[in-house]
């Protein structure tokens, strides 16, 4: 276990908190932690090998604690079980001995049910004030695998923690209606823009050349984990119909199948049966950070044909690169798109309307002046979804909880 302690923790008037990352979601954890340090917050950052970075090491107000270590998915089952046990033993020790009063949980760990119940009760034994960022109110409901046990443990988690952050008003409303969480216990914060993924001088032309996209292609991108709720089948149906009218449409599918890959196998069969495979570039694998910009610079638009979601990190990743977004009207996606300026909205679960929306985009000024529009989209995103905004609200909650401890 690698650990680095900084003398800044001894400063007066510095708010000290523990940020429990769950070992993943690098861009969110980095963006939040870095912004918080500008608000006079000292952070015990609980991370993993995946999150180890010079960015954190070089910040005197971040004490990086690599409690989780290696997360190689190709390790043997025995090794995986051993490292999970080691991680939880370290986490329990930290929970008992940490100097920070406030524990901010960004994501739960591998043992979700344990994390929602026993682990939270354990933290409470040591008088920790708990904050949880609910990126999804009930992911199992979204994935159609919800059950009584899942809802019960979520209920416990939401009532055991002292404060909850969500990213949209709709998420807050669902916490109140479905789980009975008091509204004054919930704060809505933006989903911070991704400022971790490398953004180089790579040109759109060079990115297209690398992926084999021809000049003049109308290029759409479907990016991220491939799962049923993302509605890829509707995009494939729309593409099939569009190609009957114009051969210039091109789709890039880049991402890793979720769970056992059954959904992707089904989508792959759809591609084969419809005969559109020649117009689809498939990169069905995990895309590392250093390769992401190639896809977002090669594309003319990101398409999110989702059937159910509250908010999408991929959406904000597109804005990082100034890429417009076509999204379905589910969750709060509509709230984050300025129609005709940063993208377009289509009806969910409707390939016909999606196809019409795609045609509308490729005939719009937004597309034909894309080189000029990309910087404007980036400016909009940096203003509306800045980590500075997130950190301001977050630090205020920390201070209130700490003041309550000393009252």
mmCIF file of C-alpha atoms in Angstrom:
data_model
loop_
_atom_site.group_PDB
_atom_site.id
_atom_site.type_symbol
_atom_site.label_atom_id
_atom_site.label_comp_id
_atom_site.label_asym_id
_atom_site.label_seq_id
_atom_site.Cartn_x
_atom_site.Cartn_y
_atom_site.Cartn_z
ATOM 1 C CA UNK A 1 0.000 0.000 0.000
ATOM 2 C CA UNK A 2 1.450 3.313 -1.101
ATOM 3 C CA UNK A 3 0.782 6.270 1.143
ATOM 4 C CA UNK A 4 1.907 9.868 1.166
ATOM 5 C CA UNK A 5 1.178 12.311 3.952
ATOM 6 C CA UNK A 6 1.512 16.071 3.648
ATOM 7 C CA UNK A 7 2.271 18.683 6.221
ATOM 8 C CA UNK A 8 -0.619 20.822 4.945
ATOM 9 C CA UNK A 9 -2.926 18.690 7.034
ATOM 10 C CA UNK A 10 -1.524 20.566 10.027
ATOM 11 C CA UNK A 11 -2.637 23.989 8.732
ATOM 12 C CA UNK A 12 -5.293 25.880 10.625
ATOM 13 C CA UNK A 13 -8.579 26.819 8.948
ATOM 14 C CA UNK A 14 -8.294 23.893 6.542
ATOM 15 C CA UNK A 15 -11.265 21.567 6.142
ATOM 16 C CA UNK A 16 -10.072 17.958 6.188
ATOM 17 C CA UNK A 17 -12.212 15.271 4.538
ATOM 18 C CA UNK A 18 -11.800 11.742 3.213
ATOM 19 C CA UNK A 19 -12.770 11.112 -0.408
ATOM 20 C CA UNK A 20 -13.676 7.463 -0.964
ATOM 21 C CA UNK A 21 -13.565 6.872 -4.695
ATOM 22 C CA UNK A 22 -14.366 3.174 -4.937
ATOM 23 C CA UNK A 23 -11.152 2.915 -6.941
ATOM 24 C CA UNK A 24 -12.572 4.112 -10.250
ATOM 25 C CA UNK A 25 -14.185 6.944 -12.236
ATOM 26 C CA UNK A 26 -10.882 8.704 -12.621
ATOM 27 C CA UNK A 27 -12.096 11.883 -14.279
ATOM 28 C CA UNK A 28 -14.785 12.623 -11.679
ATOM 29 C CA UNK A 29 -12.549 11.878 -8.701
ATOM 30 C CA UNK A 30 -9.668 13.963 -10.099
ATOM 31 C CA UNK A 31 -11.843 16.891 -11.123
ATOM 32 C CA UNK A 32 -13.578 17.116 -7.757
ATOM 33 C CA UNK A 33 -10.456 16.608 -5.650
ATOM 34 C CA UNK A 34 -8.406 19.177 -7.548
ATOM 35 C CA UNK A 35 -11.159 21.791 -7.371
ATOM 36 C CA UNK A 36 -11.763 21.200 -3.664
ATOM 37 C CA UNK A 37 -8.130 21.922 -2.809
ATOM 38 C CA UNK A 38 -8.622 25.441 -4.186
ATOM 39 C CA UNK A 39 -11.365 25.864 -1.561
ATOM 40 C CA UNK A 40 -8.992 25.259 1.348
ATOM 41 C CA UNK A 41 -9.901 21.571 1.659
ATOM 42 C CA UNK A 42 -7.315 18.924 2.573
ATOM 43 C CA UNK A 43 -8.190 15.493 1.210
ATOM 44 C CA UNK A 44 -7.353 11.954 2.240
ATOM 45 C CA UNK A 45 -7.890 10.465 -1.214
ATOM 46 C CA UNK A 46 -8.722 6.745 -1.054
ATOM 47 C CA UNK A 47 -7.707 5.312 -4.415
ATOM 48 C CA UNK A 48 -6.156 2.488 -6.398
ATOM 49 C CA UNK A 49 -3.361 1.822 -8.889
ATOM 50 C CA UNK A 50 -5.762 3.048 -11.570
ATOM 51 C CA UNK A 51 -6.023 6.431 -9.861
ATOM 52 C CA UNK A 52 -2.354 6.881 -8.972
ATOM 53 C CA UNK A 53 -1.135 9.963 -10.827
ATOM 54 C CA UNK A 54 1.461 12.750 -10.715
ATOM 55 C CA UNK A 55 -1.527 15.128 -10.683
ATOM 56 C CA UNK A 56 -2.418 13.920 -7.211
ATOM 57 C CA UNK A 57 1.143 13.406 -6.004
ATOM 58 C CA UNK A 58 2.028 16.967 -6.926
ATOM 59 C CA UNK A 59 -0.832 18.529 -4.989
ATOM 60 C CA UNK A 60 0.216 19.368 -1.402
ATOM 61 C CA UNK A 61 -3.399 19.266 -0.220
ATOM 62 C CA UNK A 62 -4.039 15.707 -1.369
ATOM 63 C CA UNK A 63 -2.894 12.738 0.680
ATOM 64 C CA UNK A 64 -3.168 9.817 -1.740
ATOM 65 C CA UNK A 65 -3.834 6.508 0.017
ATOM 66 C CA UNK A 66 -3.687 3.550 -2.338
ATOM 67 C CA UNK A 67 -5.806 1.197 -0.250
ATOM 68 C CA UNK A 68 -7.233 -0.691 -3.200
ATOM 69 C CA UNK A 69 -4.073 -1.398 -5.183
ATOM 70 C CA UNK A 70 -4.185 -3.474 -8.346
ATOM 71 C CA UNK A 71 -7.521 -3.945 -10.143
ATOM 72 C CA UNK A 72 -6.376 -6.039 -13.092
ATOM 73 C CA UNK A 73 -9.578 -7.693 -14.410
ATOM 74 C CA UNK A 74 -7.558 -10.595 -15.834
ATOM 75 C CA UNK A 75 -6.337 -11.746 -12.419
ATOM 76 C CA UNK A 76 -7.363 -15.180 -11.167
ATOM 77 C CA UNK A 77 -10.468 -15.559 -8.999
ATOM 78 C CA UNK A 78 -8.316 -16.416 -5.969
ATOM 79 C CA UNK A 79 -6.236 -13.287 -6.448
ATOM 80 C CA UNK A 80 -9.334 -11.127 -6.901
ATOM 81 C CA UNK A 81 -10.860 -12.468 -3.684
ATOM 82 C CA UNK A 82 -7.617 -11.900 -1.822
ATOM 83 C CA UNK A 83 -7.195 -8.308 -2.923
ATOM 84 C CA UNK A 84 -10.848 -7.511 -2.104
ATOM 85 C CA UNK A 85 -10.361 -8.906 1.406
ATOM 86 C CA UNK A 86 -7.130 -6.921 1.804
ATOM 87 C CA UNK A 87 -8.787 -3.759 0.564
ATOM 88 C CA UNK A 88 -11.695 -4.004 2.990
ATOM 89 C CA UNK A 89 -9.353 -4.692 5.909
ATOM 90 C CA UNK A 90 -7.421 -1.526 5.031
ATOM 91 C CA UNK A 91 -10.654 0.420 4.621
ATOM 92 C CA UNK A 92 -11.936 -0.695 8.024
ATOM 93 C CA UNK A 93 -8.659 0.337 9.637
ATOM 94 C CA UNK A 94 -8.836 3.713 7.932
ATOM 95 C CA UNK A 95 -12.446 4.151 9.047
ATOM 96 C CA UNK A 96 -11.388 3.661 12.656
ATOM 97 C CA UNK A 97 -8.206 5.763 12.642
ATOM 98 C CA UNK A 98 -8.730 8.572 10.103
ATOM 99 C CA UNK A 99 -8.355 12.151 11.276
ATOM 100 C CA UNK A 100 -11.050 13.348 8.883
ATOM 101 C CA UNK A 101 -14.536 13.628 10.333
ATOM 102 C CA UNK A 102 -16.347 13.833 6.991
ATOM 103 C CA UNK A 103 -16.268 10.806 4.672
ATOM 104 C CA UNK A 104 -17.447 11.613 1.143
ATOM 105 C CA UNK A 105 -18.314 8.424 -0.766
ATOM 106 C CA UNK A 106 -18.195 8.920 -4.536
ATOM 107 C CA UNK A 107 -18.944 5.308 -5.414
ATOM 108 C CA UNK A 108 -19.591 2.120 -3.483
ATOM 109 C CA UNK A 109 -17.042 -0.679 -3.696
ATOM 110 C CA UNK A 110 -17.303 -4.252 -4.983
ATOM 111 C CA UNK A 111 -19.593 -5.522 -2.222
ATOM 112 C CA UNK A 112 -22.533 -3.177 -2.777
ATOM 113 C CA UNK A 113 -24.871 -4.622 -0.156
ATOM 114 C CA UNK A 114 -22.121 -4.624 2.482
ATOM 115 C CA UNK A 115 -21.168 -1.053 1.598
ATOM 116 C CA UNK A 116 -24.739 0.194 1.878
ATOM 117 C CA UNK A 117 -25.340 -1.348 5.283
ATOM 118 C CA UNK A 118 -22.587 -2.822 7.485
ATOM 119 C CA UNK A 119 -19.839 -0.478 6.301
ATOM 120 C CA UNK A 120 -21.952 2.623 6.895
ATOM 121 C CA UNK A 121 -22.963 1.443 10.375
ATOM 122 C CA UNK A 122 -19.253 0.852 11.050
ATOM 123 C CA UNK A 123 -18.351 4.401 10.013
ATOM 124 C CA UNK A 124 -21.136 5.707 12.226
ATOM 125 C CA UNK A 125 -19.629 3.873 15.208
ATOM 126 C CA UNK A 126 -16.639 6.186 14.871
ATOM 127 C CA UNK A 127 -18.850 9.276 14.529
ATOM 128 C CA UNK A 128 -18.109 9.886 10.865
ATOM 129 C CA UNK A 129 -20.327 12.337 9.015
ATOM 130 C CA UNK A 130 -21.208 10.679 5.724
ATOM 131 C CA UNK A 131 -21.857 12.186 2.302
ATOM 132 C CA UNK A 132 -22.804 10.140 -0.735
ATOM 133 C CA UNK A 133 -22.811 11.196 -4.386
ATOM 134 C CA UNK A 134 -25.651 9.303 -6.061
ATOM 135 C CA UNK A 135 -24.627 9.233 -9.717
ATOM 136 C CA UNK A 136 -27.592 6.875 -10.227
ATOM 137 C CA UNK A 137 -30.526 6.831 -7.812
ATOM 138 C CA UNK A 138 -31.337 3.195 -8.598
ATOM 139 C CA UNK A 139 -29.139 1.693 -11.312
ATOM 140 C CA UNK A 140 -30.822 -1.708 -10.952
ATOM 141 C CA UNK A 141 -34.161 -0.163 -11.914
ATOM 142 C CA UNK A 142 -32.524 1.334 -14.996
ATOM 143 C CA UNK A 143 -30.975 -2.036 -15.866
ATOM 144 C CA UNK A 144 -34.265 -3.879 -15.221
ATOM 145 C CA UNK A 145 -32.830 -6.064 -12.464
ATOM 146 C CA UNK A 146 -34.393 -4.277 -9.494
ATOM 147 C CA UNK A 147 -35.627 -6.284 -6.507
ATOM 148 C CA UNK A 148 -36.686 -5.919 -2.877
ATOM 149 C CA UNK A 149 -33.188 -6.461 -1.477
ATOM 150 C CA UNK A 150 -31.685 -3.824 -3.756
ATOM 151 C CA UNK A 151 -34.332 -1.247 -2.850
ATOM 152 C CA UNK A 152 -34.096 -2.035 0.863
ATOM 153 C CA UNK A 153 -30.332 -1.583 1.023
ATOM 154 C CA UNK A 154 -30.519 1.567 -1.072
ATOM 155 C CA UNK A 155 -33.125 2.884 1.370
ATOM 156 C CA UNK A 156 -30.768 2.184 4.265
ATOM 157 C CA UNK A 157 -27.849 3.879 2.554
ATOM 158 C CA UNK A 158 -29.817 6.987 1.675
ATOM 159 C CA UNK A 159 -31.081 7.314 5.246
ATOM 160 C CA UNK A 160 -27.805 6.473 6.989
ATOM 161 C CA UNK A 161 -25.746 9.120 5.207
ATOM 162 C CA UNK A 162 -25.954 12.726 6.373
ATOM 163 C CA UNK A 163 -26.128 14.340 2.945
ATOM 164 C CA UNK A 164 -26.578 13.298 -0.686
ATOM 165 C CA UNK A 165 -25.365 14.942 -3.886
ATOM 166 C CA UNK A 166 -27.198 14.336 -7.166
ATOM 167 C CA UNK A 167 -26.744 15.850 -10.617
ATOM 168 C CA UNK A 168 -30.315 16.762 -11.613
ATOM 169 C CA UNK A 169 -33.592 17.954 -10.127
ATOM 170 C CA UNK A 170 -35.264 14.770 -11.411
ATOM 171 C CA UNK A 171 -32.822 12.651 -9.431
ATOM 172 C CA UNK A 172 -33.619 14.663 -6.320
ATOM 173 C CA UNK A 173 -37.342 14.193 -6.922
ATOM 174 C CA UNK A 174 -36.901 10.416 -7.248
ATOM 175 C CA UNK A 175 -34.920 10.231 -4.009
ATOM 176 C CA UNK A 176 -37.761 12.023 -2.261
ATOM 177 C CA UNK A 177 -40.612 10.062 -3.865
ATOM 178 C CA UNK A 178 -39.112 6.550 -4.045
ATOM 179 C CA UNK A 179 -36.951 6.514 -0.916
ATOM 180 C CA UNK A 180 -38.508 9.140 1.351
ATOM 181 C CA UNK A 181 -35.317 11.194 1.650
ATOM 182 C CA UNK A 182 -35.950 14.705 3.069
ATOM 183 C CA UNK A 183 -35.399 17.281 0.331
ATOM 184 C CA UNK A 184 -33.184 19.446 2.560
ATOM 185 C CA UNK A 185 -30.760 16.523 2.813
ATOM 186 C CA UNK A 186 -30.111 16.612 -0.953
ATOM 187 C CA UNK A 187 -28.011 19.046 -2.985
ATOM 188 C CA UNK A 188 -28.059 19.244 -6.786
ATOM 189 C CA UNK A 189 -24.634 19.834 -8.322
ATOM 190 C CA UNK A 190 -23.487 19.851 -11.957
ATOM 191 C CA UNK A 191 -21.747 16.841 -13.433
ATOM 192 C CA UNK A 192 -18.279 18.351 -13.815
ATOM 193 C CA UNK A 193 -16.709 18.569 -17.246
ATOM 194 C CA UNK A 194 -14.042 15.965 -18.003
ATOM 195 C CA UNK A 195 -10.687 17.768 -17.774
ATOM 196 C CA UNK A 196 -8.542 14.664 -17.288
ATOM 197 C CA UNK A 197 -8.711 13.017 -20.716
ATOM 198 C CA UNK A 198 -5.746 14.181 -22.847
ATOM 199 C CA UNK A 199 -6.625 16.938 -25.311
ATOM 200 C CA UNK A 200 -3.789 17.427 -27.798
ATOM 201 C CA UNK A 201 -3.275 19.268 -31.077
ATOM 202 C CA UNK A 202 -4.555 16.234 -33.003
ATOM 203 C CA UNK A 203 -6.646 17.473 -35.926
ATOM 204 C CA UNK A 204 -10.036 16.100 -36.917
ATOM 205 C CA UNK A 205 -8.560 15.125 -40.274
ATOM 206 C CA UNK A 206 -5.773 13.084 -38.701
ATOM 207 C CA UNK A 207 -8.226 11.447 -36.282
ATOM 208 C CA UNK A 208 -10.412 10.407 -39.210
ATOM 209 C CA UNK A 209 -7.429 9.045 -41.090
ATOM 210 C CA UNK A 210 -6.440 6.884 -38.120
ATOM 211 C CA UNK A 211 -9.905 5.343 -37.921
ATOM 212 C CA UNK A 212 -10.414 4.993 -41.648
ATOM 213 C CA UNK A 213 -13.190 7.583 -41.925
ATOM 214 C CA UNK A 214 -13.405 9.036 -45.427
ATOM 215 C CA UNK A 215 -13.627 12.720 -46.214
ATOM 216 C CA UNK A 216 -17.284 13.642 -46.649
ATOM 217 C CA UNK A 217 -18.682 10.900 -44.412
ATOM 218 C CA UNK A 218 -21.458 11.930 -42.016
ATOM 219 C CA UNK A 219 -19.846 10.382 -38.956
ATOM 220 C CA UNK A 220 -21.750 9.512 -35.774
ATOM 221 C CA UNK A 221 -20.228 8.168 -32.560
ATOM 222 C CA UNK A 222 -21.714 5.736 -30.042
ATOM 223 C CA UNK A 223 -19.243 5.626 -27.155
ATOM 224 C CA UNK A 224 -18.910 3.952 -23.762
ATOM 225 C CA UNK A 225 -20.133 0.800 -22.084
ATOM 226 C CA UNK A 226 -22.541 -1.130 -24.292
ATOM 227 C CA UNK A 227 -25.667 -1.987 -22.291
ATOM 228 C CA UNK A 228 -29.400 -2.468 -23.017
ATOM 229 C CA UNK A 229 -30.516 0.868 -21.537
ATOM 230 C CA UNK A 230 -28.356 2.716 -24.061
ATOM 231 C CA UNK A 231 -30.717 1.845 -26.921
ATOM 232 C CA UNK A 232 -28.142 0.980 -29.575
ATOM 233 C CA UNK A 233 -30.776 -1.030 -31.481
ATOM 234 C CA UNK A 234 -32.681 2.179 -32.250
ATOM 235 C CA UNK A 235 -29.569 3.827 -33.642
ATOM 236 C CA UNK A 236 -28.822 0.778 -35.806
ATOM 237 C CA UNK A 237 -32.386 0.785 -37.151
ATOM 238 C CA UNK A 238 -32.141 4.507 -37.881
ATOM 239 C CA UNK A 239 -28.797 4.054 -39.637
ATOM 240 C CA UNK A 240 -30.185 1.240 -41.771
ATOM 241 C CA UNK A 241 -32.980 3.498 -43.026
ATOM 242 C CA UNK A 242 -30.696 6.504 -43.510
ATOM 243 C CA UNK A 243 -28.309 4.494 -45.677
ATOM 244 C CA UNK A 244 -31.168 3.691 -48.037
ATOM 245 C CA UNK A 245 -31.361 7.413 -48.804
ATOM 246 C CA UNK A 246 -27.694 8.442 -48.544
ATOM 247 C CA UNK A 247 -24.538 6.314 -48.500
ATOM 248 C CA UNK A 248 -22.456 8.933 -46.663
ATOM 249 C CA UNK A 249 -23.616 8.013 -43.158
ATOM 250 C CA UNK A 250 -21.000 6.348 -40.979
ATOM 251 C CA UNK A 251 -21.187 5.054 -37.402
ATOM 252 C CA UNK A 252 -18.358 4.441 -34.959
ATOM 253 C CA UNK A 253 -19.154 2.101 -32.057
ATOM 254 C CA UNK A 254 -16.419 2.280 -29.423
ATOM 255 C CA UNK A 255 -16.699 0.741 -25.985
ATOM 256 C CA UNK A 256 -16.764 -2.368 -23.861
ATOM 257 C CA UNK A 257 -19.844 -4.605 -23.521
ATOM 258 C CA UNK A 258 -21.326 -4.592 -20.039
ATOM 259 C CA UNK A 259 -21.881 -7.768 -18.005
ATOM 260 C CA UNK A 260 -21.531 -10.934 -20.118
ATOM 261 C CA UNK A 261 -21.768 -9.227 -23.490
ATOM 262 C CA UNK A 262 -25.114 -10.818 -24.418
ATOM 263 C CA UNK A 263 -26.592 -7.476 -25.473
ATOM 264 C CA UNK A 264 -23.669 -6.727 -27.773
ATOM 265 C CA UNK A 265 -23.966 -10.184 -29.357
ATOM 266 C CA UNK A 266 -27.573 -9.354 -30.129
ATOM 267 C CA UNK A 267 -26.587 -5.986 -31.610
ATOM 268 C CA UNK A 268 -23.839 -7.617 -33.656
ATOM 269 C CA UNK A 269 -26.445 -9.958 -35.135
ATOM 270 C CA UNK A 270 -28.633 -6.956 -36.003
ATOM 271 C CA UNK A 271 -25.706 -5.366 -37.845
ATOM 272 C CA UNK A 272 -25.087 -8.555 -39.818
ATOM 273 C CA UNK A 273 -28.754 -9.120 -40.722
ATOM 274 C CA UNK A 274 -29.310 -5.531 -41.823
ATOM 275 C CA UNK A 275 -26.200 -5.492 -44.004
ATOM 276 C CA UNK A 276 -24.868 -2.210 -42.613
ATOM 277 C CA UNK A 277 -21.582 -3.555 -41.235
ATOM 278 C CA UNK A 278 -19.514 -1.931 -43.987
ATOM 279 C CA UNK A 279 -20.600 1.502 -42.721
ATOM 280 C CA UNK A 280 -19.776 0.791 -39.081
ATOM 281 C CA UNK A 281 -16.348 1.040 -37.446
ATOM 282 C CA UNK A 282 -16.344 -1.297 -34.461
ATOM 283 C CA UNK A 283 -13.916 -0.978 -31.546
ATOM 284 C CA UNK A 284 -15.577 -3.305 -29.054
ATOM 285 C CA UNK A 285 -13.152 -2.968 -26.170
ATOM 286 C CA UNK A 286 -12.190 -0.679 -23.322
ATOM 287 C CA UNK A 287 -10.886 2.612 -24.748
ATOM 288 C CA UNK A 288 -7.996 4.006 -22.643
ATOM 289 C CA UNK A 289 -7.879 7.719 -21.862
ATOM 290 C CA UNK A 290 -5.032 8.441 -24.247
ATOM 291 C CA UNK A 291 -7.055 7.140 -27.223
ATOM 292 C CA UNK A 292 -10.393 8.795 -26.470
ATOM 293 C CA UNK A 293 -9.758 12.037 -28.334
ATOM 294 C CA UNK A 294 -9.256 10.160 -31.610
ATOM 295 C CA UNK A 295 -12.890 9.043 -31.552
ATOM 296 C CA UNK A 296 -14.375 12.355 -30.449
ATOM 297 C CA UNK A 297 -12.359 14.333 -32.981
ATOM 298 C CA UNK A 298 -13.086 11.937 -35.840
ATOM 299 C CA UNK A 299 -16.846 12.154 -35.230
ATOM 300 C CA UNK A 300 -19.263 14.867 -36.341
ATOM 301 C CA UNK A 301 -21.745 14.137 -33.561
ATOM 302 C CA UNK A 302 -22.202 11.905 -30.512
ATOM 303 C CA UNK A 303 -25.488 9.977 -30.447
ATOM 304 C CA UNK A 304 -27.071 8.912 -27.146
ATOM 305 C CA UNK A 305 -30.194 6.874 -28.045
ATOM 306 C CA UNK A 306 -30.767 5.975 -24.388
ATOM 307 C CA UNK A 307 -34.026 4.458 -23.178
ATOM 308 C CA UNK A 308 -33.501 5.246 -19.483
ATOM 309 C CA UNK A 309 -30.904 7.343 -17.664
ATOM 310 C CA UNK A 310 -30.674 10.443 -15.488
ATOM 311 C CA UNK A 311 -27.403 11.888 -16.719
ATOM 312 C CA UNK A 312 -24.529 10.746 -18.910
ATOM 313 C CA UNK A 313 -20.825 11.248 -18.328
ATOM 314 C CA UNK A 314 -20.238 10.504 -22.029
ATOM 315 C CA UNK A 315 -22.382 13.532 -22.835
ATOM 316 C CA UNK A 316 -20.013 15.827 -20.964
ATOM 317 C CA UNK A 317 -17.017 14.044 -22.432
ATOM 318 C CA UNK A 318 -18.307 15.087 -25.858
ATOM 319 C CA UNK A 319 -18.564 18.696 -24.688
ATOM 320 C CA UNK A 320 -14.931 18.504 -23.551
ATOM 321 C CA UNK A 321 -14.023 18.072 -27.222
ATOM 322 C CA UNK A 322 -16.635 20.537 -28.462
ATOM 323 C CA UNK A 323 -18.626 17.729 -30.073
ATOM 324 C CA UNK A 324 -22.398 18.228 -30.492
ATOM 325 C CA UNK A 325 -24.774 15.637 -29.031
ATOM 326 C CA UNK A 326 -27.977 14.056 -30.305
ATOM 327 C CA UNK A 327 -29.764 12.597 -27.277
ATOM 328 C CA UNK A 328 -33.152 11.154 -26.485
ATOM 329 C CA UNK A 329 -35.530 12.964 -24.166
ATOM 330 C CA UNK A 330 -34.983 10.781 -21.098
ATOM 331 C CA UNK A 331 -33.857 11.759 -17.619
ATOM 332 C CA UNK A 332 -32.294 15.199 -17.693
ATOM 333 C CA UNK A 333 -30.468 14.945 -21.013
ATOM 334 C CA UNK A 334 -32.705 17.616 -22.527
ATOM 335 C CA UNK A 335 -31.680 20.074 -19.816
ATOM 336 C CA UNK A 336 -28.033 19.878 -20.857
ATOM 337 C CA UNK A 337 -28.558 20.435 -24.591
ATOM 338 C CA UNK A 338 -29.112 23.839 -26.150
ATOM 339 C CA UNK A 339 -31.172 22.909 -29.200
ATOM 340 C CA UNK A 340 -29.372 23.806 -32.398
ATOM 341 C CA UNK A 341 -26.298 25.102 -30.562
ATOM 342 C CA UNK A 342 -24.873 22.138 -28.664
ATOM 343 C CA UNK A 343 -27.048 19.414 -30.174
ATOM 344 C CA UNK A 344 -30.559 18.112 -30.789
ATOM 345 C CA UNK A 345 -33.173 16.084 -28.886
ATOM 346 C CA UNK A 346 -35.143 13.129 -30.263
ATOM 347 C CA UNK A 347 -37.910 10.904 -28.907
ATOM 348 C CA UNK A 348 -36.805 7.812 -26.958
ATOM 349 C CA UNK A 349 -37.356 4.275 -28.280
ATOM 350 C CA UNK A 350 -38.238 5.681 -31.712
ATOM 351 C CA UNK A 351 -35.819 4.912 -34.542
ATOM 352 C CA UNK A 352 -37.897 6.894 -37.049
ATOM 353 C CA UNK A 353 -37.724 10.102 -35.015
ATOM 354 C CA UNK A 354 -34.052 9.460 -34.278
ATOM 355 C CA UNK A 355 -33.368 9.152 -38.001
ATOM 356 C CA UNK A 356 -35.186 12.427 -38.687
ATOM 357 C CA UNK A 357 -33.199 14.139 -35.929
ATOM 358 C CA UNK A 358 -29.933 12.863 -37.395
ATOM 359 C CA UNK A 359 -30.949 14.209 -40.816
ATOM 360 C CA UNK A 360 -31.866 17.528 -39.219
ATOM 361 C CA UNK A 361 -28.457 17.751 -37.577
ATOM 362 C CA UNK A 362 -26.508 17.034 -40.756
ATOM 363 C CA UNK A 363 -28.467 19.717 -42.608
ATOM 364 C CA UNK A 364 -28.059 22.283 -39.810
ATOM 365 C CA UNK A 365 -25.701 25.205 -39.445
ATOM 366 C CA UNK A 366 -24.310 23.511 -36.337
ATOM 367 C CA UNK A 367 -22.887 20.740 -38.526
ATOM 368 C CA UNK A 368 -21.857 22.811 -41.531
ATOM 369 C CA UNK A 369 -19.972 25.249 -39.289
ATOM 370 C CA UNK A 370 -18.719 22.600 -36.865
ATOM 371 C CA UNK A 371 -15.117 23.856 -36.834
ATOM 372 C CA UNK A 372 -16.380 27.222 -35.583
ATOM 373 C CA UNK A 373 -18.927 25.705 -33.208
ATOM 374 C CA UNK A 374 -16.604 23.314 -31.364
ATOM 375 C CA UNK A 375 -14.811 26.067 -29.367
ATOM 376 C CA UNK A 376 -18.188 27.627 -28.490
ATOM 377 C CA UNK A 377 -19.477 24.311 -27.146
ATOM 378 C CA UNK A 378 -16.324 23.967 -25.052
ATOM 379 C CA UNK A 379 -16.776 27.480 -23.657
ATOM 380 C CA UNK A 380 -20.412 26.745 -22.812
ATOM 381 C CA UNK A 381 -19.525 23.503 -21.027
ATOM 382 C CA UNK A 382 -16.654 25.025 -19.064
ATOM 383 C CA UNK A 383 -18.958 27.785 -17.835
ATOM 384 C CA UNK A 384 -22.026 25.681 -17.027
ATOM 385 C CA UNK A 385 -20.377 22.513 -15.717
ATOM 386 C CA UNK A 386 -17.184 23.742 -14.128
ATOM 387 C CA UNK A 387 -15.606 21.929 -11.203
ATOM 388 C CA UNK A 388 -15.359 25.302 -9.473
ATOM 389 C CA UNK A 389 -19.163 25.362 -9.222
ATOM 390 C CA UNK A 390 -19.230 21.784 -7.947
ATOM 391 C CA UNK A 391 -16.517 22.477 -5.375
ATOM 392 C CA UNK A 392 -18.224 25.612 -4.040
ATOM 393 C CA UNK A 393 -21.439 23.761 -3.158
ATOM 394 C CA UNK A 394 -19.559 20.700 -1.915
ATOM 395 C CA UNK A 395 -17.264 22.651 0.413
ATOM 396 C CA UNK A 396 -20.256 24.453 1.898
ATOM 397 C CA UNK A 397 -21.863 21.111 2.785
ATOM 398 C CA UNK A 398 -18.583 19.907 4.334
ATOM 399 C CA UNK A 399 -18.346 23.023 6.478
ATOM 400 C CA UNK A 400 -21.948 22.731 7.661
ATOM 401 C CA UNK A 401 -21.502 19.085 8.647
ATOM 402 C CA UNK A 402 -18.265 19.802 10.507
ATOM 403 C CA UNK A 403 -19.870 22.758 12.279
ATOM 404 C CA UNK A 404 -22.689 20.440 13.326
ATOM 405 C CA UNK A 405 -20.148 18.046 14.838
ATOM 406 C CA UNK A 406 -18.740 20.811 17.029
ATOM 407 C CA UNK A 407 -22.072 22.370 17.942
#
